[in-house]
Amino acid sequence: MLVAVDHVQLAAPVGSEGALRAYYGDVLGMTEIPKPPVLAARGGCWFGAGAVQLHLGIETDFRPAKKAHPGLRVTGIEAYADRLKSLGAPVTWDEDLPGYRRFYSEDPVGNRLEFLEPVVRRSGPGG
């Protein structure tokens, strides 16, 4: 029985670890997770924030994911989008998912990322 998503892996080109660390660590505010030595020898890097883990693996024939993407739940989505923009990351808002505020961004190697927050519905008098 499935109980949770442990992590999501995205691909990245050879030699991109510095740019990935700057984006996922400095821009997104994630913490780098040390890889086991046998896996660290393959390159790439892992990041975490709370229960979320993103693993960036090196692929010699890398092509960025333009449609496929992780959907990352955030709180304070407006402030988070402002943070990304102020640090040079692209932010593209999308209003097509009912019940959510969401935007897309790209990491420095072109992988698509979705950030979303549920819309809090306030009930009026008597409801």
Coordinates of N, CA and C in Angstrom, one line a residue:
M1 N 0.8 -1.2 0.0 CA 0.0 0.0 0.0 C 0.9 1.2 0.0
L2 N 0.6 2.2 -0.9 CA 1.3 3.5 -0.9 C 0.9 4.3 0.3
V3 N 1.8 5.0 0.9 CA 1.5 5.8 2.0 C 2.0 7.3 1.9
A4 N 2.9 7.5 1.0 CA 3.4 8.9 0.8 C 4.4 8.9 -0.4
V5 N 4.7 10.1 -0.9 CA 5.7 10.3 -1.8 C 7.0 10.6 -1.0
D6 N 8.0 9.8 -1.2 CA 9.3 10.0 -0.5 C 10.1 11.1 -1.0
H7 N 10.2 11.2 -2.4 CA 10.9 12.3 -3.0 C 10.6 12.3 -4.5
V8 N 10.9 13.4 -5.1 CA 10.8 13.6 -6.6 C 12.2 13.8 -7.1
Q9 N 12.5 13.1 -8.2 CA 13.8 13.3 -8.8 C 13.6 14.0 -10.1
L10 N 14.5 15.1 -10.3 CA 14.5 15.8 -11.6 C 15.9 15.6 -12.1
A11 N 16.1 15.7 -13.4 CA 17.4 15.6 -14.1 C 18.0 16.9 -14.2
A12 N 19.4 16.9 -14.4 CA 20.1 18.1 -14.6 C 21.4 17.7 -15.4
P13 N 22.0 18.7 -16.1 CA 23.1 18.4 -16.9 C 24.4 18.3 -16.1
V14 N 25.4 17.7 -16.7 CA 26.7 17.5 -16.1 C 27.3 18.9 -15.7
G15 N 27.8 19.1 -14.5 CA 28.4 20.3 -14.1 C 27.5 21.4 -13.6
S16 N 26.2 21.1 -13.4 CA 25.3 22.1 -13.0 C 25.1 22.3 -11.5
E17 N 25.8 21.5 -10.7 CA 25.5 21.5 -9.3 C 25.6 22.8 -8.6
G18 N 26.5 23.7 -9.0 CA 26.6 25.0 -8.4 C 25.4 25.8 -8.6
A19 N 24.9 25.8 -9.8 CA 23.7 26.6 -10.2 C 22.5 26.0 -9.4
L20 N 22.4 24.7 -9.3 CA 21.3 24.0 -8.6 C 21.3 24.4 -7.1
R21 N 22.5 24.4 -6.5 CA 22.6 24.7 -5.1 C 22.2 26.2 -4.9
A22 N 22.6 27.1 -5.8 CA 22.2 28.5 -5.6 C 20.6 28.6 -5.7
Y23 N 20.0 27.9 -6.7 CA 18.6 28.0 -6.9 C 17.8 27.3 -5.8
Y24 N 18.0 26.0 -5.6 CA 17.2 25.3 -4.6 C 17.6 25.7 -3.2
G25 N 18.8 26.1 -2.9 CA 19.2 26.5 -1.5 C 18.9 27.9 -1.3
D26 N 19.5 28.8 -2.1 CA 19.3 30.3 -1.8 C 18.0 30.8 -2.3
V27 N 17.5 30.5 -3.5 CA 16.3 31.1 -4.0 C 15.0 30.4 -3.3
L28 N 15.0 29.0 -3.4 CA 13.8 28.4 -2.8 C 13.9 28.2 -1.3
G29 N 15.0 28.3 -0.7 CA 15.2 28.2 0.7 C 15.2 26.8 1.2
M30 N 15.6 25.8 0.4 CA 15.7 24.4 0.8 C 17.0 24.2 1.4
T31 N 17.2 23.1 2.1 CA 18.4 22.7 2.8 C 19.0 21.5 2.0
E32 N 20.3 21.6 1.7 CA 20.9 20.5 1.0 C 21.0 19.3 1.9
I33 N 20.7 18.1 1.4 CA 20.8 16.9 2.1 C 22.0 16.1 1.6
P34 N 22.9 15.7 2.5 CA 24.1 15.0 2.1 C 23.7 13.7 1.4
K35 N 24.3 13.4 0.3 CA 24.0 12.1 -0.4 C 25.0 11.1 0.2
P36 N 24.6 9.8 0.2 CA 25.5 8.7 0.6 C 26.7 8.7 -0.4
P37 N 27.9 8.4 0.1 CA 29.1 8.5 -0.7 C 29.0 7.8 -2.1
V38 N 28.4 6.6 -2.1 CA 28.3 5.9 -3.3 C 27.4 6.6 -4.4
L39 N 26.4 7.3 -3.9 CA 25.6 8.1 -4.8 C 26.2 9.5 -5.1
A40 N 26.9 10.0 -4.1 CA 27.5 11.4 -4.3 C 28.5 11.3 -5.5
A41 N 29.1 10.1 -5.7 CA 30.1 10.0 -6.8 C 29.5 10.1 -8.1
R42 N 28.2 10.0 -8.2 CA 27.4 10.1 -9.5 C 27.1 11.6 -9.8
G43 N 27.4 12.5 -8.9 CA 27.1 13.9 -9.1 C 25.6 14.2 -8.7
G44 N 25.2 15.4 -8.9 CA 23.9 15.8 -8.5 C 23.8 16.3 -7.1
C45 N 22.6 16.6 -6.6 CA 22.5 17.0 -5.2 C 21.0 16.8 -4.8
W46 N 20.8 16.7 -3.5 CA 19.5 16.5 -2.9 C 19.1 17.7 -2.0
F47 N 17.8 18.0 -2.0 CA 17.4 19.1 -1.1 C 16.1 18.8 -0.4
G48 N 15.9 19.4 0.8 CA 14.7 19.1 1.5 C 14.2 20.4 2.2
A49 N 12.9 20.4 2.4 CA 12.2 21.5 3.2 C 11.0 20.8 3.8
G50 N 11.0 20.6 5.1 CA 9.9 19.9 5.8 C 9.9 18.5 5.3
A51 N 8.7 18.0 4.9 CA 8.6 16.6 4.4 C 8.9 16.5 2.9
V52 N 9.2 17.6 2.2 CA 9.5 17.7 0.8 C 10.9 17.4 0.5
Q53 N 11.2 16.5 -0.4 CA 12.6 16.2 -0.9 C 12.6 16.3 -2.4
L54 N 13.6 17.0 -2.9 CA 13.8 17.0 -4.4 C 15.2 16.5 -4.6
H55 N 15.4 15.5 -5.5 CA 16.7 15.0 -5.8 C 17.0 15.4 -7.2
L56 N 18.2 16.0 -7.5 CA 18.6 16.4 -8.8 C 19.7 15.4 -9.2
G57 N 19.4 14.6 -10.3 CA 20.3 13.7 -10.7 C 21.0 14.1 -12.1
I58 N 22.2 13.7 -12.3 CA 22.9 14.1 -13.5 C 22.6 13.2 -14.6
E59 N 22.3 13.8 -15.7 CA 22.0 13.0 -17.0 C 22.8 13.5 -18.1
T60 N 23.6 12.7 -18.7 CA 24.5 13.2 -19.8 C 23.8 13.7 -21.0
D61 N 22.7 13.1 -21.3 CA 21.9 13.7 -22.5 C 20.7 14.4 -22.0
F62 N 20.9 15.3 -21.0 CA 19.8 16.0 -20.3 C 19.0 16.9 -21.3
R63 N 17.7 16.8 -21.0 CA 16.7 17.7 -21.6 C 15.8 18.2 -20.5
P64 N 15.5 19.5 -20.3 CA 14.7 19.9 -19.2 C 13.2 19.4 -19.4
A65 N 12.6 19.1 -18.3 CA 11.2 18.8 -18.3 C 10.4 20.1 -18.5
K66 N 9.7 20.2 -19.6 CA 8.9 21.4 -19.9 C 7.4 21.3 -19.5
K67 N 6.9 20.1 -19.5 CA 5.5 19.8 -19.1 C 5.5 19.1 -17.7
A68 N 6.2 18.1 -17.6 CA 6.3 17.3 -16.3 C 6.9 18.2 -15.2
H69 N 6.4 18.1 -14.0 CA 6.8 19.0 -12.9 C 6.4 18.5 -11.6
P70 N 7.1 18.8 -10.5 CA 6.6 18.6 -9.2 C 5.6 19.7 -8.8
G71 N 4.6 19.4 -8.1 CA 3.7 20.5 -7.6 C 4.0 20.6 -6.1
L72 N 4.5 21.8 -5.7 CA 5.0 22.1 -4.4 C 4.1 23.0 -3.6
R73 N 3.5 22.5 -2.5 CA 2.6 23.3 -1.7 C 3.4 24.3 -0.9
V74 N 2.9 25.6 -0.9 CA 3.5 26.6 -0.2 C 2.5 27.3 0.7
T75 N 3.0 28.1 1.7 CA 2.1 29.0 2.4 C 2.6 30.4 2.1
G76 N 1.7 31.4 2.1 CA 2.1 32.7 1.8 C 2.6 32.9 0.3
I77 N 1.8 32.4 -0.6 CA 2.2 32.2 -2.0 C 2.6 33.6 -2.6
E78 N 1.9 34.7 -2.3 CA 2.3 36.0 -2.9 C 3.7 36.4 -2.5
A79 N 4.0 36.2 -1.2 CA 5.3 36.6 -0.6 C 6.4 35.7 -1.2
Y80 N 6.0 34.4 -1.4 CA 7.0 33.4 -1.9 C 7.3 33.8 -3.4
A81 N 6.3 34.1 -4.2 CA 6.5 34.5 -5.5 C 7.3 35.8 -5.6
D82 N 7.1 36.7 -4.7 CA 7.9 38.0 -4.7 C 9.3 37.6 -4.4
R83 N 9.6 36.7 -3.5 CA 10.9 36.3 -3.1 C 11.6 35.7 -4.3
L84 N 11.0 34.8 -5.1 CA 11.6 34.2 -6.3 C 11.9 35.3 -7.3
K85 N 10.9 36.2 -7.5 CA 11.2 37.3 -8.5 C 12.3 38.2 -8.1
S86 N 12.4 38.5 -6.8 CA 13.5 39.4 -6.4 C 14.8 38.8 -6.5
L87 N 14.9 37.4 -6.5 CA 16.1 36.7 -6.7 C 16.4 36.3 -8.1
G88 N 15.6 36.8 -9.0 CA 15.8 36.6 -10.4 C 15.2 35.3 -11.1
A89 N 14.3 34.6 -10.3 CA 13.7 33.5 -10.9 C 12.4 33.9 -11.6
P90 N 12.1 33.2 -12.7 CA 10.8 33.6 -13.4 C 9.6 33.1 -12.6
V91 N 8.5 33.9 -12.7 CA 7.3 33.5 -12.0 C 6.1 33.8 -13.0
T92 N 5.4 32.7 -13.3 CA 4.3 32.8 -14.3 C 3.0 32.4 -13.6
W93 N 2.1 33.3 -13.3 CA 0.9 32.9 -12.6 C -0.1 32.2 -13.5
D94 N -0.9 31.3 -12.9 CA -1.9 30.5 -13.7 C -3.1 30.4 -12.8
E95 N -4.2 30.8 -13.4 CA -5.5 30.8 -12.6 C -6.4 29.7 -13.0
D96 N -5.9 28.7 -13.7 CA -6.8 27.7 -14.2 C -7.2 26.5 -13.3
L97 N -6.6 26.5 -12.1 CA -7.0 25.4 -11.2 C -7.9 25.9 -10.1
P98 N -9.2 25.5 -10.1 CA -10.1 26.0 -9.1 C -9.7 25.6 -7.7
G99 N -9.8 26.6 -6.8 CA -9.5 26.3 -5.4 C -8.1 26.5 -5.0
Y100 N -7.2 27.0 -6.0 CA -5.8 27.2 -5.7 C -5.3 28.5 -6.3
R101 N -4.3 29.1 -5.7 CA -3.5 30.1 -6.3 C -2.2 29.4 -6.7
R102 N -1.8 29.6 -7.9 CA -0.5 28.9 -8.3 C 0.2 29.6 -9.3
F103 N 1.5 29.3 -9.3 CA 2.4 29.9 -10.4 C 3.5 28.8 -10.7
Y104 N 4.1 29.0 -11.9 CA 5.1 28.2 -12.4 C 6.4 29.0 -12.4
S105 N 7.5 28.2 -12.2 CA 8.8 28.8 -12.3 C 9.7 27.8 -13.0
E106 N 11.0 28.1 -13.3 CA 11.9 27.2 -13.8 C 13.2 27.3 -13.0
D107 N 13.8 26.1 -12.8 CA 15.1 26.1 -12.2 C 16.2 26.6 -13.2
P108 N 17.4 26.7 -12.8 CA 18.4 27.3 -13.8 C 18.8 26.4 -15.0
V109 N 18.3 25.1 -14.9 CA 18.6 24.3 -16.1 C 17.3 24.0 -16.9
G110 N 16.2 24.7 -16.5 CA 15.0 24.7 -17.4 C 13.9 23.7 -16.9
N111 N 14.1 23.1 -15.8 CA 13.0 22.2 -15.3 C 11.8 23.1 -14.8
R112 N 10.6 22.6 -15.1 CA 9.4 23.3 -14.7 C 9.1 22.9 -13.2
L113 N 8.7 23.9 -12.4 CA 8.2 23.7 -11.1 C 6.9 24.4 -10.9
E114 N 5.9 23.8 -10.2 CA 4.7 24.4 -9.9 C 4.6 24.7 -8.4
F115 N 4.2 25.8 -8.0 CA 4.0 26.2 -6.6 C 2.5 26.6 -6.4
L116 N 1.9 26.0 -5.4 CA 0.5 26.2 -5.2 C 0.1 26.3 -3.7
E117 N -1.0 27.0 -3.5 CA -1.6 27.2 -2.2 C -3.1 27.1 -2.3
P118 N -3.8 26.3 -1.4 CA -5.2 26.3 -1.5 C -5.8 27.7 -1.1
V119 N -6.9 28.0 -1.8 CA -7.6 29.3 -1.5 C -8.5 29.0 -0.3
V120 N -8.4 29.8 0.7 CA -9.2 29.7 1.9 C -10.5 30.4 1.6
R121 N -11.6 29.6 1.6 CA -12.9 30.1 1.4 C -13.5 30.5 2.7
R122 N -14.0 31.8 2.7 CA -14.6 32.3 3.9 C -16.1 32.3 3.8
S123 N -16.8 31.7 4.7 CA -18.2 31.7 4.6 C -18.8 32.9 5.2
G124 N -19.9 33.3 4.6 CA -20.6 34.6 5.1 C -21.5 34.2 6.2
P125 N -22.3 35.2 6.6 CA -23.2 35.0 7.7 C -24.2 33.9 7.4
G126 N -24.3 33.0 8.4 CA -25.3 31.9 8.2 C -24.7 30.7 7.4
G127 N -23.4 30.8 7.0 CA -23.0 29.7 6.2 C -21.6 29.4 6.4

